[in-house]
PDB file of C-alpha atoms and ligand atoms in Angstrom:
ATOM      1  CA  MET A   1    -122.870 261.880 189.712  1.00 86.00           C
ATOM      2  CA  TYR A   2    -119.573 260.383 188.559  1.00 95.00           C
ATOM      3  CA  SER A   3    -118.959 258.318 185.437  1.00 97.00           C
ATOM      4  CA  GLU A   4    -117.782 254.729 185.728  1.00 97.00           C
ATOM      5  CA  LYS A   5    -114.387 255.766 184.415  1.00 97.00           C
ATOM      6  CA  VAL A   6    -114.001 258.431 187.089  1.00 97.00           C
ATOM      7  CA  MET A   7    -114.892 255.910 189.772  1.00 97.00           C
ATOM      8  CA  ASP A   8    -112.514 253.352 188.294  1.00 98.00           C
ATOM      9  CA  HIS A   9    -109.564 255.762 188.183  1.00 98.00           C
ATOM     10  CA  PHE A  10    -110.397 257.039 191.653  1.00 97.00           C
ATOM     11  CA  GLN A  11    -110.547 253.558 193.139  1.00 97.00           C
ATOM     12  CA  HIS A  12    -107.680 252.127 191.108  1.00 98.00           C
ATOM     13  CA  PRO A  13    -105.451 255.053 190.216  1.00 98.00           C
ATOM     14  CA  ARG A  14    -102.759 254.268 187.629  1.00 98.00           C
ATOM     15  CA  ASN A  15     -99.154 255.373 187.933  1.00 98.00           C
ATOM     16  CA  VAL A  16     -99.202 256.539 191.528  1.00 98.00           C
ATOM     17  CA  GLY A  17     -95.790 257.235 192.992  1.00 98.00           C
ATOM     18  CA  GLU A  18     -92.591 259.094 192.347  1.00 98.00           C
ATOM     19  CA  ILE A  19     -89.824 258.875 189.760  1.00 98.00           C
ATOM     20  CA  GLU A  20     -86.344 259.186 191.133  1.00 97.00           C
ATOM     21  CA  ASN A  21     -84.220 261.640 189.169  1.00 96.00           C
ATOM     22  CA  ALA A  22     -87.207 262.541 187.020  1.00 98.00           C
ATOM     23  CA  SER A  23     -86.604 264.678 183.932  1.00 98.00           C
ATOM     24  CA  GLY A  24     -89.242 267.089 185.161  1.00 98.00           C
ATOM     25  CA  VAL A  25     -91.343 267.512 188.286  1.00 98.00           C
ATOM     26  CA  GLY A  26     -94.266 269.874 188.639  1.00 97.00           C
ATOM     27  CA  THR A  27     -96.298 270.697 191.714  1.00 97.00           C
ATOM     28  CA  VAL A  28     -99.432 272.745 191.584  1.00 96.00           C
ATOM     29  CA  GLY A  29    -102.152 273.537 194.065  1.00 96.00           C
ATOM     30  CA  ASN A  30    -105.457 275.186 194.459  1.00 94.00           C
ATOM     31  CA  ALA A  31    -105.586 277.495 197.444  1.00 93.00           C
ATOM     32  CA  LYS A  32    -109.380 277.414 197.547  1.00 92.00           C
ATOM     33  CA  CYS A  33    -109.838 273.705 198.120  1.00 93.00           C
ATOM     34  CA  GLY A  34    -106.301 273.099 199.398  1.00 94.00           C
ATOM     35  CA  ASP A  35    -105.633 270.234 196.999  1.00 95.00           C
ATOM     36  CA  ILE A  36    -102.127 269.602 195.685  1.00 96.00           C
ATOM     37  CA  MET A  37    -100.912 267.549 192.732  1.00 97.00           C
ATOM     38  CA  ARG A  38     -97.350 266.584 191.853  1.00 97.00           C
ATOM     39  CA  MET A  39     -96.436 265.120 188.473  1.00 98.00           C
ATOM     40  CA  TYR A  40     -93.165 263.376 187.575  1.00 98.00           C
ATOM     41  CA  LEU A  41     -92.081 262.913 183.956  1.00 98.00           C
ATOM     42  CA  ASP A  42     -89.305 260.803 182.546  1.00 98.00           C
ATOM     43  CA  ILE A  43     -88.406 262.099 179.099  1.00 98.00           C
ATOM     44  CA  ASP A  44     -85.868 260.379 176.857  1.00 97.00           C
ATOM     45  CA  ASP A  45     -83.338 261.963 174.491  1.00 95.00           C
ATOM     46  CA  ASP A  46     -85.863 261.950 171.666  1.00 96.00           C
ATOM     47  CA  GLY A  47     -88.284 263.986 173.745  1.00 96.00           C
ATOM     48  CA  ILE A  48     -90.676 261.099 174.323  1.00 98.00           C
ATOM     49  CA  ILE A  49     -92.353 260.719 177.698  1.00 98.00           C
ATOM     50  CA  ARG A  50     -91.309 257.250 178.808  1.00 98.00           C
ATOM     51  CA  ASP A  51     -92.776 257.303 182.267  1.00 98.00           C
ATOM     52  CA  CYS A  52     -95.137 259.426 184.264  1.00 98.00           C
ATOM     53  CA  LYS A  53     -96.155 259.194 187.887  1.00 98.00           C
ATOM     54  CA  PHE A  54     -98.185 261.344 190.210  1.00 98.00           C
ATOM     55  CA  LYS A  55     -98.996 262.051 193.797  1.00 98.00           C
ATOM     56  CA  THR A  56    -102.180 263.849 194.579  1.00 96.00           C
ATOM     57  CA  PHE A  57    -103.287 265.109 197.952  1.00 95.00           C
ATOM     58  CA  GLY A  58    -106.798 265.934 196.992  1.00 93.00           C
ATOM     59  CA  CYS A  59    -110.334 264.994 196.206  1.00 95.00           C
ATOM     60  CA  GLY A  60    -111.464 261.924 194.296  1.00 96.00           C
ATOM     61  CA  ALA A  61    -111.874 263.826 191.042  1.00 97.00           C
ATOM     62  CA  ALA A  62    -108.327 265.173 191.370  1.00 97.00           C
ATOM     63  CA  VAL A  63    -107.024 261.625 191.857  1.00 97.00           C
ATOM     64  CA  ALA A  64    -109.022 260.349 188.867  1.00 98.00           C
ATOM     65  CA  THR A  65    -107.928 263.211 186.595  1.00 97.00           C
ATOM     66  CA  SER A  66    -104.273 262.863 187.529  1.00 97.00           C
ATOM     67  CA  SER A  67    -104.452 259.110 186.933  1.00 98.00           C
ATOM     68  CA  MET A  68    -106.031 259.621 183.505  1.00 98.00           C
ATOM     69  CA  ALA A  69    -103.587 262.434 182.672  1.00 98.00           C
ATOM     70  CA  THR A  70    -100.609 260.130 183.301  1.00 98.00           C
ATOM     71  CA  GLU A  71    -102.108 257.557 180.949  1.00 98.00           C
ATOM     72  CA  LEU A  72    -102.705 260.175 178.279  1.00 98.00           C
ATOM     73  CA  VAL A  73     -99.181 261.627 178.282  1.00 98.00           C
ATOM     74  CA  MET A  74     -97.359 258.294 178.489  1.00 98.00           C
ATOM     75  CA  GLY A  75     -95.492 257.563 175.241  1.00 98.00           C
ATOM     76  CA  LYS A  76     -96.255 261.008 173.834  1.00 98.00           C
ATOM     77  CA  THR A  77     -93.914 263.693 172.578  1.00 98.00           C
ATOM     78  CA  ILE A  78     -93.644 266.926 174.541  1.00 97.00           C
ATOM     79  CA  GLN A  79     -95.757 268.746 171.960  1.00 97.00           C
ATOM     80  CA  GLU A  80     -98.434 266.056 172.095  1.00 97.00           C
ATOM     81  CA  ALA A  81     -98.408 266.191 175.894  1.00 97.00           C
ATOM     82  CA  LEU A  82     -99.169 269.909 175.706  1.00 96.00           C
ATOM     83  CA  GLU A  83    -102.387 268.994 173.949  1.00 95.00           C
ATOM     84  CA  VAL A  84    -103.501 266.960 176.949  1.00 96.00           C
ATOM     85  CA  THR A  85    -105.728 269.745 178.244  1.00 96.00           C
ATOM     86  CA  ASN A  86    -108.151 269.510 181.116  1.00 95.00           C
ATOM     87  CA  LYS A  87    -110.918 269.136 178.520  1.00 96.00           C
ATOM     88  CA  ALA A  88    -109.119 266.173 176.951  1.00 97.00           C
ATOM     89  CA  VAL A  89    -108.743 264.579 180.388  1.00 97.00           C
ATOM     90  CA  MET A  90    -112.396 265.172 181.193  1.00 97.00           C
ATOM     91  CA  GLU A  91    -113.495 263.720 177.872  1.00 97.00           C
ATOM     92  CA  ALA A  92    -111.375 260.639 178.462  1.00 98.00           C
ATOM     93  CA  LEU A  93    -113.142 260.238 181.806  1.00 98.00           C
ATOM     94  CA  ASP A  94    -116.603 260.651 180.235  1.00 98.00           C
ATOM     95  CA  GLY A  95    -117.068 263.986 181.948  1.00 97.00           C
ATOM     96  CA  LEU A  96    -116.996 265.546 185.390  1.00 97.00           C
ATOM     97  CA  PRO A  97    -119.679 267.449 187.284  1.00 95.00           C
ATOM     98  CA  PRO A  98    -119.316 271.249 186.810  1.00 94.00           C
ATOM     99  CA  VAL A  99    -118.146 271.831 190.392  1.00 93.00           C
ATOM    100  CA  LYS A 100    -115.265 269.409 189.751  1.00 95.00           C
ATOM    101  CA  VAL A 101    -113.906 270.999 186.590  1.00 94.00           C
ATOM    102  CA  HIS A 102    -111.210 272.808 188.551  1.00 92.00           C
ATOM    103  CA  CYS A 103    -109.811 269.424 189.635  1.00 95.00           C
ATOM    104  CA  SER A 104    -109.040 268.593 186.013  1.00 95.00           C
ATOM    105  CA  LEU A 105    -107.342 271.976 185.604  1.00 94.00           C
ATOM    106  CA  LEU A 106    -104.972 270.898 188.332  1.00 94.00           C
ATOM    107  CA  ALA A 107    -103.933 267.912 186.167  1.00 95.00           C
ATOM    108  CA  GLU A 108    -103.311 270.088 183.111  1.00 95.00           C
ATOM    109  CA  GLU A 109    -101.276 272.562 185.117  1.00 96.00           C
ATOM    110  CA  ALA A 110     -99.278 269.794 186.797  1.00 96.00           C
ATOM    111  CA  ILE A 111     -98.231 268.446 183.384  1.00 97.00           C
ATOM    112  CA  HIS A 112     -97.286 271.957 182.270  1.00 97.00           C
ATOM    113  CA  ALA A 113     -95.326 272.556 185.462  1.00 97.00           C
ATOM    114  CA  ALA A 114     -93.392 269.292 185.004  1.00 98.00           C
ATOM    115  CA  LEU A 115     -92.628 270.167 181.369  1.00 98.00           C
ATOM    116  CA  TRP A 116     -91.534 273.647 182.442  1.00 97.00           C
ATOM    117  CA  ASP A 117     -89.169 272.109 184.980  1.00 97.00           C
ATOM    118  CA  TYR A 118     -87.781 269.791 182.285  1.00 98.00           C
ATOM    119  CA  ALA A 119     -87.248 272.734 179.905  1.00 97.00           C
ATOM    120  CA  GLU A 120     -85.487 274.764 182.607  1.00 96.00           C
ATOM    121  CA  LYS A 121     -83.199 271.879 183.536  1.00 96.00           C
ATOM    122  CA  HIS A 122     -82.241 271.405 179.885  1.00 94.00           C
ATOM    123  CA  GLY A 123     -82.050 275.085 178.985  1.00 95.00           C
ATOM    124  CA  ILE A 124     -84.615 274.711 176.218  1.00 95.00           C
ATOM    125  CA  LYS A 125     -87.802 276.495 175.325  1.00 95.00           C
ATOM    126  CA  ILE A 126     -90.949 274.497 174.652  1.00 95.00           C
ATOM    127  CA  GLU A 127     -93.099 276.122 171.991  1.00 94.00           C
ATOM    128  CA  GLY A 128     -96.514 277.051 173.363  1.00 93.00           C
ATOM    129  CA  LEU A 129     -95.672 276.394 177.013  1.00 96.00           C
ATOM    130  CA  GLU A 130     -96.221 279.257 179.421  1.00 92.00           C
ATOM    131  CA  LYS A 131     -94.831 279.531 182.905  1.00 89.00           C
ATOM    132  CA  PRO A 132     -97.268 277.569 185.039  1.00 87.00           C
ATOM    133  CA  LYS A 133     -98.970 279.020 188.066  1.00 84.00           C
ATOM    134  CA  SER A 134     -98.339 277.346 191.366  1.00 80.00           C
ATOM    135  CA  ASP A 135    -101.853 278.221 192.482  1.00 87.00           C
ATOM    136  CA  ILE A 136    -104.523 277.567 189.909  1.00 86.00           C
ATOM    137  CA  SER A 137    -107.395 279.122 191.830  1.00 85.00           C
ATOM    138  CA  GLU A 138    -106.698 282.545 190.271  1.00 75.00           C
ATOM    139  CA  GLU A 139    -107.076 281.104 186.805  1.00 64.00           C
ATOM    140  CA  GLU A 140    -110.199 279.289 187.840  1.00 61.00           C
ATOM    141  CA  GLU A 141    -112.071 282.518 188.444  1.00 56.00           C
ATOM    142  CA  GLU A 142    -111.597 283.479 184.820  1.00 54.00           C
ATOM    143  CA  GLU A 143    -112.897 280.122 183.663  1.00 52.00           C
ATOM    144  CA  ASP A 144    -116.415 280.095 182.383  1.00 48.00           C
ATOM    145  CA  TYR A 145    -118.323 277.054 183.520  1.00 46.00           C
TER     146      TYR A 145
HETATM  147 FE1  FES B   1    -110.059 270.757 194.619  1.00 60.00          FE
HETATM  148 FE2  FES B   1    -110.955 268.579 193.549  1.00 60.00          FE
HETATM  149  S1  FES B   1    -111.917 269.747 195.087  1.00 60.00           S
HETATM  150  S2  FES B   1    -109.019 269.465 193.298  1.00 60.00           S
END
């Protein structure tokens, strides 16, 4: 059912934890399954993501997607991090079963929420970034999968 990569990231999640005084923190949840994901970003003066950590209270797929998402955004610019969509995370994990697609959406939204927090703290606007939802289950219903 799950790819080897999903199992690996679920059993050995990378970058678990918190960042003290993070540049941006984003927390998102899904009211339907009750899972919550929090993403911490450390962004330097050049706008490069130097560190990324997460805490996920959720299913195995949510843990695996958050772990992979932290690896994908690490070292990237803010604009590049915006391109780390749930599809990109799923591809990097060699896919997820259809019923688990919403878990990867949580990872995408958590990154967006952390970037939004960073932008608000610095009084800047990030091109292409929309205000994230705190509950992704509304969005999920519009998703076609
Ligand atoms: Fe909800 Fe996976 S079941 S995040």
